[in-house]
Amino acid sequence: MTMTNTKIKIGFTLLLLVLMAAAPMFLSEFRLSLLGKFLAYAIVAMGLDLIWGYTGILSLGHGVYFGLGAYCMAMHLKLVASRGELPDFMSWSGVEKLPWFWQPFQSAPVAILLALLVPMAVAFILGFLTFRNRIKGTFFSILSQALVIITVTLFVGQQGYTGGTNGLTNFDTFLGFSVANHSTKLMLYYITVAVVIGTLLLCLWLAGSRLGKILVAVRDAENRVRFIGYNPVTFKVFIYCFSAGLAGLAGILFVLQEGIISPAQMGIVPSIEMVLWVAIGGRASIFGAILGAVVTNAAKTTFSEAYPEWWPIIMGAMFIAVVLFLPKGIVGTIKETAAKRGWFMRKTGAASLSASLPVYAKLDKDSLQTK
C-alpha cells in the first residue's frame, strides 16, 4: 500500500502541531523555554533549507540576519525597560542623547517590521552584488563569512550604541506583559508554535510550487535555466532575502524568550551550526530542517548538562557520524529507505523538473551551456 507525498506532509504537520501544543503539559517552565528557543532556531533552519537544499546557495553568515532581527526587537525592549531614560549601557559609555537610529524602535510594530526588513535589506545588497556577478559556491560562502566578521566587529566596537560584547539584556515587559511571568512565557511559546506552523506551510507551498521547481533547476543546472529564458539572479536574490527575513523573524522570537542577544550569538560558530542543523535533518526537506534544529540543540543541551567537560567532543563525533553514515540527513535517509521498500511514491528531481519547465529543459545538458 502506497501513500502520496501530500498525505504524508499533512500527517507530519498535524503530528508536529499536536506534539508542540501538548508540550506544556509535560515540560517544566525551563524546558518549555528551551523548546521555544529551539523552535525559533527551526525557523532559521527552514529558511536555510530553501536556499541551500533547494537552491544550492551555501550561506555561512545567517547568524548575522538572525542577530539583526534579534537586536531590532531587543532595542525596543531595552527602551521600554529604560522608561524614557537612556539605556544604562549608553550612560556608562558617555552617550548623552538617544541616537537617531534608536528612535524608531520606541514603537513595537515598527521594531517588529524593521526586524524583518533590515536583514532582508542587507541580504539584498549582498545577494544582488554577488549573484549578478555570478559569484557562487565556495566564493559566496567565504563572502557570507566575511559579512559575519564585519558585523560582529562593528557591534562589539560600538559599545555605546550596541552594548558591546555584553549585548542587550535586562528586559522586563513586552506590550505591557511581564516577560518573567509564567503566563507570558506560555503565550510566547504558543505564538512561536503558531509562527513555526505558518512558516512550515509557507515553505512547503513554496517548495512545491513552480517557484520551488525553478529553484531546484537553478541548483542543478543554472546555465540551462538561463538558456530557456529564466533569470537565475532574480530567483536567487528573492529566496536569499526571504530566507534572511525568516532568520530575522526567528531572532524576534528568540530574544523574547531568551531575554538577551549579544554579538557572540551572531558570530561564525552559530552561523556554521545553523548549516549543520539542516545537514543533520536532511537537505531539501522542510521537515528535516525542523527536526535537525530541535534534535541537534536538544542533544547539545543534554550532553552539556550530563558531560560538561566532554560534550563538545560528543557533539563533534555526532556530526562526523552523520556526515559519514547519514550523508542525506535523518529525513533524507528515511525517505530513501521508504522509497526502496515502496512505502510511498516518490517524485524524482528529473520528473519534477520536466513537469514544471519547458520542453527545452529536456535537451542535452552539454549542448545548452552558455556564458
Tab-separated table of C-alpha atoms in Angstrom:
chain	number	residue	atom	x	y	z
A	1	MET	CA	0.000	0.000	0.000
A	2	THR	CA	1.403	3.351	-1.027
A	3	MET	CA	0.824	6.859	0.257
A	4	THR	CA	1.181	10.145	-1.602
A	5	ASN	CA	3.705	12.742	-0.520
A	6	THR	CA	0.853	15.180	0.137
A	7	LYS	CA	-0.824	12.886	2.661
A	8	ILE	CA	2.495	12.266	4.382
A	9	LYS	CA	3.183	16.004	4.668
A	10	ILE	CA	-0.289	16.642	6.085
A	11	GLY	CA	0.177	13.807	8.565
A	12	PHE	CA	3.569	15.053	9.735
A	13	THR	CA	2.286	18.644	10.023
A	14	LEU	CA	-0.631	17.546	12.202
A	15	LEU	CA	1.643	15.345	14.306
A	16	LEU	CA	4.086	18.207	14.782
A	17	LEU	CA	1.260	20.558	15.770
A	18	VAL	CA	-0.140	18.081	18.325
A	19	LEU	CA	3.279	17.416	19.875
A	20	MET	CA	4.136	21.091	20.200
A	21	ALA	CA	0.696	22.019	21.526
A	22	ALA	CA	0.857	19.258	24.167
A	23	ALA	CA	4.450	20.026	25.260
A	24	PRO	CA	3.471	22.464	28.085
A	25	MET	CA	1.624	19.636	29.829
A	26	PHE	CA	4.768	17.531	30.127
A	27	LEU	CA	7.669	20.003	30.351
A	28	SER	CA	8.783	22.268	33.161
A	29	GLU	CA	8.882	26.015	32.605
A	30	PHE	CA	12.634	25.886	31.992
A	31	ARG	CA	12.391	23.012	29.487
A	32	LEU	CA	9.469	24.667	27.740
A	33	SER	CA	11.522	27.841	27.366
A	34	LEU	CA	14.311	25.776	25.815
A	35	LEU	CA	11.883	24.137	23.388
A	36	GLY	CA	10.560	27.560	22.410
A	37	LYS	CA	14.113	28.670	21.665
A	38	PHE	CA	14.747	25.520	19.611
A	39	LEU	CA	11.575	26.162	17.607
A	40	ALA	CA	12.817	29.690	16.877
A	41	TYR	CA	16.001	28.088	15.561
A	42	ALA	CA	13.814	25.813	13.390
A	43	ILE	CA	12.523	28.887	11.547
A	44	VAL	CA	16.111	29.826	10.651
A	45	ALA	CA	16.739	26.244	9.527
A	46	MET	CA	13.705	26.256	7.213
A	47	GLY	CA	14.941	29.414	5.523
A	48	LEU	CA	18.436	27.948	5.179
A	49	ASP	CA	16.994	24.779	3.688
A	50	LEU	CA	15.267	26.797	0.973
A	51	ILE	CA	18.498	28.470	-0.117
A	52	TRP	CA	20.901	25.558	0.421
A	53	GLY	CA	18.851	22.397	-0.001
A	54	TYR	CA	16.644	23.683	-2.812
A	55	THR	CA	18.709	26.426	-4.482
A	56	GLY	CA	22.270	25.288	-3.776
A	57	ILE	CA	23.371	28.515	-2.047
A	58	LEU	CA	25.527	27.692	0.975
A	59	SER	CA	25.355	30.653	3.347
A	60	LEU	CA	27.715	30.615	6.315
A	61	GLY	CA	26.542	34.008	7.515
A	62	HIS	CA	22.915	33.570	8.515
A	63	GLY	CA	23.823	34.310	12.111
A	64	VAL	CA	24.013	37.965	11.029
A	65	TYR	CA	20.392	38.055	9.831
A	66	PHE	CA	19.253	36.209	12.944
A	67	GLY	CA	21.185	38.668	15.116
A	68	LEU	CA	19.915	41.756	13.297
A	69	GLY	CA	16.315	40.664	13.833
A	70	ALA	CA	17.012	39.922	17.487
A	71	TYR	CA	18.778	43.263	18.035
A	72	CYS	CA	15.876	45.182	16.478
A	73	MET	CA	13.465	43.562	18.925
A	74	ALA	CA	15.898	43.925	21.837
A	75	MET	CA	16.315	47.641	21.155
A	76	HIS	CA	12.579	48.142	21.641
A	77	LEU	CA	12.547	46.013	24.802
A	78	LYS	CA	15.516	47.941	26.193
A	79	LEU	CA	13.865	51.300	25.566
A	80	VAL	CA	10.703	50.103	27.301
A	81	ALA	CA	12.739	48.830	30.265
A	82	SER	CA	14.563	52.203	30.472
A	83	ARG	CA	11.210	54.011	30.929
A	84	GLY	CA	12.053	57.138	28.975
A	85	GLU	CA	15.646	57.394	30.134
A	86	LEU	CA	18.822	56.479	28.298
A	87	PRO	CA	19.619	52.732	28.371
A	88	ASP	CA	22.125	52.019	31.153
A	89	PHE	CA	24.987	50.961	28.863
A	90	MET	CA	24.740	54.256	26.961
A	91	SER	CA	25.084	56.249	30.178
A	92	TRP	CA	28.087	54.165	31.190
A	93	SER	CA	29.696	54.824	27.790
A	94	GLY	CA	29.207	58.597	27.913
A	95	VAL	CA	26.367	58.840	25.362
A	96	GLU	CA	24.220	61.828	26.337
A	97	LYS	CA	21.349	61.585	23.878
A	98	LEU	CA	19.424	58.709	22.350
A	99	PRO	CA	20.929	58.122	18.862
A	100	TRP	CA	18.668	58.861	15.891
A	101	PHE	CA	18.674	55.241	14.699
A	102	TRP	CA	17.283	54.130	18.071
A	103	GLN	CA	14.288	56.468	17.829
A	104	PRO	CA	12.038	54.264	15.596
A	105	PHE	CA	12.383	51.326	17.993
A	106	GLN	CA	10.258	53.037	20.613
A	107	SER	CA	7.285	51.565	18.744
A	108	ALA	CA	6.748	47.788	18.962
A	109	PRO	CA	5.122	47.401	15.486
A	110	VAL	CA	7.935	49.417	13.893
A	111	ALA	CA	10.554	47.342	15.719
A	112	ILE	CA	8.959	44.091	14.502
A	113	LEU	CA	8.736	45.418	10.939
A	114	LEU	CA	12.370	46.571	10.974
A	115	ALA	CA	13.434	43.200	12.418
A	116	LEU	CA	12.186	41.693	9.164
A	117	LEU	CA	13.201	44.430	6.738
A	118	VAL	CA	16.739	45.161	7.976
A	119	PRO	CA	18.005	41.567	7.496
A	120	MET	CA	16.270	41.417	4.109
A	121	ALA	CA	17.856	44.720	3.036
A	122	VAL	CA	21.354	43.529	3.998
A	123	ALA	CA	20.708	40.215	2.227
A	124	PHE	CA	19.507	42.043	-0.883
A	125	ILE	CA	22.683	44.132	-1.077
A	126	LEU	CA	24.984	41.124	-0.652
A	127	GLY	CA	22.880	38.821	-2.816
A	128	PHE	CA	22.364	41.234	-5.700
A	129	LEU	CA	26.027	42.224	-5.921
A	130	THR	CA	27.276	38.632	-5.761
A	131	PHE	CA	24.643	36.769	-7.791
A	132	ARG	CA	24.648	39.410	-10.527
A	133	ASN	CA	28.373	38.846	-10.927
A	134	ARG	CA	27.792	35.060	-10.870
A	135	ILE	CA	29.715	34.568	-7.660
A	136	LYS	CA	28.616	31.277	-6.152
A	137	GLY	CA	29.811	28.144	-4.403
A	138	THR	CA	32.795	28.456	-2.088
A	139	PHE	CA	33.395	32.087	-3.025
A	140	PHE	CA	29.908	33.110	-1.907
A	141	SER	CA	30.284	31.133	1.335
A	142	ILE	CA	33.523	32.990	2.092
A	143	LEU	CA	31.848	36.340	1.418
A	144	SER	CA	28.990	35.445	3.760
A	145	GLN	CA	31.511	34.646	6.495
A	146	ALA	CA	33.253	37.972	5.829
A	147	LEU	CA	29.894	39.656	6.454
A	148	VAL	CA	29.756	37.912	9.841
A	149	ILE	CA	33.217	39.130	10.828
A	150	ILE	CA	32.469	42.703	9.781
A	151	THR	CA	29.112	42.796	11.582
A	152	VAL	CA	30.371	41.232	14.827
A	153	THR	CA	33.396	43.563	14.873
A	154	LEU	CA	31.111	46.567	14.357
A	155	PHE	CA	28.700	45.545	17.122
A	156	VAL	CA	31.497	44.791	19.583
A	157	GLY	CA	33.327	48.035	18.829
A	158	GLN	CA	30.298	50.308	19.181
A	159	GLN	CA	29.861	49.795	22.928
A	160	GLY	CA	27.870	52.971	23.430
A	161	TYR	CA	25.275	52.122	20.787
A	162	THR	CA	25.020	48.317	20.824
A	163	GLY	CA	26.078	47.259	24.306
A	164	GLY	CA	29.382	45.827	23.011
A	165	THR	CA	30.270	42.255	23.939
A	166	ASN	CA	27.567	42.203	26.639
A	167	GLY	CA	24.840	42.866	24.111
A	168	LEU	CA	21.338	43.890	25.171
A	169	THR	CA	19.544	42.345	28.153
A	170	ASN	CA	17.556	43.137	31.329
A	171	PHE	CA	14.141	43.361	29.666
A	172	ASP	CA	11.007	43.360	31.810
A	173	THR	CA	7.894	43.903	29.676
A	174	PHE	CA	6.605	43.420	26.139
A	175	LEU	CA	3.343	45.095	25.105
A	176	GLY	CA	2.608	45.629	28.778
A	177	PHE	CA	3.090	41.980	29.780
A	178	SER	CA	5.851	40.961	32.159
A	179	VAL	CA	8.273	38.691	30.289
A	180	ALA	CA	9.140	36.949	33.578
A	181	ASN	CA	5.524	35.910	34.192
A	182	HIS	CA	4.668	32.238	33.569
A	183	SER	CA	1.532	33.079	31.600
A	184	THR	CA	3.504	35.430	29.349
A	185	LYS	CA	6.125	32.762	28.704
A	186	LEU	CA	3.379	30.278	27.849
A	187	MET	CA	1.792	32.798	25.496
A	188	LEU	CA	5.141	33.432	23.780
A	189	TYR	CA	5.639	29.686	23.391
A	190	TYR	CA	2.284	29.235	21.661
A	191	ILE	CA	2.968	32.262	19.458
A	192	THR	CA	6.247	30.591	18.472
A	193	VAL	CA	4.384	27.347	17.702
A	194	ALA	CA	1.901	29.235	15.522
A	195	VAL	CA	4.719	31.014	13.663
A	196	VAL	CA	6.590	27.724	13.124
A	197	ILE	CA	3.482	26.046	11.685
A	198	GLY	CA	2.746	29.072	9.495
A	199	THR	CA	6.345	29.173	8.274
A	200	LEU	CA	6.266	25.419	7.628
A	201	LEU	CA	3.118	25.684	5.487
A	202	LEU	CA	4.520	28.663	3.583
A	203	CYS	CA	7.844	26.915	2.917
A	204	LEU	CA	6.080	23.697	1.842
A	205	TRP	CA	3.930	25.718	-0.536
A	206	LEU	CA	6.970	27.496	-1.973
A	207	ALA	CA	8.916	24.243	-2.363
A	208	GLY	CA	6.015	22.527	-4.121
A	209	SER	CA	5.141	25.462	-6.371
A	210	ARG	CA	6.579	26.328	-9.769
A	211	LEU	CA	8.983	28.661	-7.973
A	212	GLY	CA	10.315	25.761	-5.921
A	213	LYS	CA	10.904	23.670	-9.031
A	214	ILE	CA	12.744	26.549	-10.678
A	215	LEU	CA	14.923	26.886	-7.575
A	216	VAL	CA	15.815	23.189	-7.847
A	217	ALA	CA	16.575	23.704	-11.526
A	218	VAL	CA	18.866	26.640	-10.655
A	219	ARG	CA	20.669	24.395	-8.198
A	220	ASP	CA	21.132	21.526	-10.659
A	221	ALA	CA	21.652	23.324	-13.995
A	222	GLU	CA	21.811	27.109	-13.721
A	223	ASN	CA	23.066	27.650	-17.261
A	224	ARG	CA	20.227	25.589	-18.670
A	225	VAL	CA	17.701	27.650	-16.720
A	226	ARG	CA	19.259	30.834	-18.079
A	227	PHE	CA	19.140	29.447	-21.629
A	228	ILE	CA	15.400	28.705	-21.540
A	229	GLY	CA	14.556	32.261	-20.539
A	230	TYR	CA	14.631	32.456	-16.748
A	231	ASN	CA	16.924	34.879	-14.930
A	232	PRO	CA	18.556	32.901	-12.087
A	233	VAL	CA	19.716	36.123	-10.394
A	234	THR	CA	16.129	37.194	-9.727
A	235	PHE	CA	15.183	33.888	-8.144
A	236	LYS	CA	18.377	33.604	-6.092
A	237	VAL	CA	18.113	37.148	-4.737
A	238	PHE	CA	14.440	36.647	-3.882
A	239	ILE	CA	14.892	33.380	-1.998
A	240	TYR	CA	18.015	34.670	-0.249
A	241	CYS	CA	16.136	37.753	1.012
A	242	PHE	CA	13.169	35.582	2.004
A	243	SER	CA	15.484	33.326	3.991
A	244	ALA	CA	17.063	36.344	5.706
A	245	GLY	CA	13.585	37.587	6.621
A	246	LEU	CA	12.807	34.234	8.258
A	247	ALA	CA	16.072	34.487	10.210
A	248	GLY	CA	15.043	37.956	11.416
A	249	LEU	CA	11.646	36.588	12.438
A	250	ALA	CA	13.381	33.838	14.407
A	251	GLY	CA	15.534	36.487	16.092
A	252	ILE	CA	12.405	38.278	17.332
A	253	LEU	CA	11.018	35.121	18.934
A	254	PHE	CA	14.426	34.152	20.310
A	255	VAL	CA	15.103	37.391	22.163
A	256	LEU	CA	11.578	37.470	23.619
A	257	GLN	CA	12.117	34.042	25.161
A	258	GLU	CA	15.850	34.106	25.895
A	259	GLY	CA	15.961	37.676	27.193
A	260	ILE	CA	19.384	38.510	25.746
A	261	ILE	CA	21.190	38.989	22.452
A	262	SER	CA	24.919	39.585	22.027
A	263	PRO	CA	27.429	39.605	19.157
A	264	ALA	CA	28.554	36.106	20.192
A	265	GLN	CA	25.155	34.758	19.106
A	266	MET	CA	25.585	36.068	15.575
A	267	GLY	CA	29.201	35.015	15.026
A	268	ILE	CA	30.848	32.436	12.778
A	269	VAL	CA	30.274	29.438	15.065
A	270	PRO	CA	26.487	29.969	15.392
A	271	SER	CA	26.269	30.544	11.626
A	272	ILE	CA	28.006	27.233	10.890
A	273	GLU	CA	25.845	25.457	13.471
A	274	MET	CA	22.763	26.635	11.586
A	275	VAL	CA	24.012	24.899	8.459
A	276	LEU	CA	24.672	21.743	10.492
A	277	TRP	CA	21.031	21.696	11.627
A	278	VAL	CA	19.934	21.431	8.007
A	279	ALA	CA	22.618	18.865	7.150
A	280	ILE	CA	21.664	16.640	10.083
A	281	GLY	CA	17.922	16.924	9.485
A	282	GLY	CA	18.206	16.474	5.738
A	283	ARG	CA	18.768	18.903	2.869
A	284	ALA	CA	15.817	19.742	0.590
A	285	SER	CA	13.398	18.683	3.341
A	286	ILE	CA	11.495	21.342	5.262
A	287	PHE	CA	10.544	18.820	7.936
A	288	GLY	CA	14.192	17.771	8.082
A	289	ALA	CA	15.223	21.349	8.844
A	290	ILE	CA	12.842	21.486	11.822
A	291	LEU	CA	13.927	18.067	13.061
A	292	GLY	CA	17.619	18.916	12.677
A	293	ALA	CA	17.314	22.187	14.607
A	294	VAL	CA	15.365	20.666	17.502
A	295	VAL	CA	17.294	17.376	17.752
A	296	THR	CA	20.745	18.982	17.466
A	297	ASN	CA	20.075	21.658	20.065
A	298	ALA	CA	18.330	19.213	22.395
A	299	ALA	CA	21.352	16.906	22.165
A	300	LYS	CA	23.677	19.851	22.775
A	301	THR	CA	21.752	20.812	25.926
A	302	THR	CA	21.559	17.228	27.181
A	303	PHE	CA	25.242	16.471	26.657
A	304	SER	CA	26.398	19.785	28.129
A	305	GLU	CA	24.371	19.124	31.281
A	306	ALA	CA	25.406	15.474	31.669
A	307	TYR	CA	29.014	15.754	30.500
A	308	PRO	CA	30.147	19.393	30.888
A	309	GLU	CA	33.767	18.578	30.014
A	310	TRP	CA	33.130	16.161	27.157
A	311	TRP	CA	30.052	17.477	25.395
A	312	PRO	CA	31.913	19.357	22.587
A	313	ILE	CA	33.725	16.119	21.700
A	314	ILE	CA	30.471	14.155	21.783
A	315	MET	CA	28.744	16.718	19.549
A	316	GLY	CA	31.682	16.671	17.134
A	317	ALA	CA	31.542	12.881	16.972
A	318	MET	CA	27.804	13.076	16.270
A	319	PHE	CA	28.352	15.483	13.382
A	320	ILE	CA	31.070	13.262	11.904
A	321	ALA	CA	28.861	10.182	12.244
A	322	VAL	CA	26.013	11.910	10.397
A	323	VAL	CA	28.295	13.000	7.552
A	324	LEU	CA	29.809	9.524	7.195
A	325	PHE	CA	26.773	7.304	7.726
A	326	LEU	CA	23.796	9.573	7.013
A	327	PRO	CA	25.011	11.894	4.211
A	328	LYS	CA	21.414	12.729	3.273
A	329	GLY	CA	20.466	13.556	6.843
A	330	ILE	CA	17.886	11.893	9.037
A	331	VAL	CA	14.811	12.617	6.892
A	332	GLY	CA	16.689	12.041	3.619
A	333	THR	CA	17.803	8.606	4.791
A	334	ILE	CA	14.274	7.719	5.925
A	335	LYS	CA	12.857	8.846	2.567
A	336	GLU	CA	15.427	6.807	0.656
A	337	THR	CA	14.739	3.697	2.725
A	338	ALA	CA	10.974	4.129	2.379
A	339	ALA	CA	11.230	4.636	-1.375
A	340	LYS	CA	13.298	1.469	-1.794
A	341	ARG	CA	10.702	-0.522	0.132
A	342	GLY	CA	7.808	1.034	-1.778
A	343	TRP	CA	6.147	2.666	1.220
A	344	PHE	CA	5.180	5.722	-0.803
A	345	MET	CA	5.509	7.121	-4.302
A	346	ARG	CA	8.436	9.451	-4.709
A	347	LYS	CA	8.857	12.046	-7.456
A	348	THR	CA	12.389	12.310	-8.718
A	349	GLY	CA	14.002	15.640	-9.315
A	350	ALA	CA	14.097	14.980	-13.068
A	351	ALA	CA	10.384	14.176	-13.200
A	352	SER	CA	9.513	17.233	-11.155
A	353	LEU	CA	11.665	19.477	-13.318
A	354	SER	CA	10.241	18.071	-16.558
A	355	ALA	CA	6.739	18.752	-15.313
A	356	SER	CA	7.416	22.373	-14.444
A	357	LEU	CA	9.832	23.731	-17.050
A	358	PRO	CA	9.517	23.987	-20.832
A	359	VAL	CA	10.464	21.086	-23.056
A	360	TYR	CA	13.808	22.742	-23.823
A	361	ALA	CA	14.945	21.740	-20.359
A	362	LYS	CA	14.998	18.120	-21.511
A	363	LEU	CA	17.695	18.730	-24.119
A	364	ASP	CA	21.253	17.514	-23.697
A	365	LYS	CA	22.990	19.459	-20.944
A	366	ASP	CA	26.264	19.931	-22.782
A	367	SER	CA	24.543	21.469	-25.798
A	368	LEU	CA	22.899	24.132	-23.638
A	369	GLN	CA	25.969	25.539	-21.888
A	370	THR	CA	26.052	29.292	-22.323
A	371	LYS	CA	28.066	32.128	-20.959
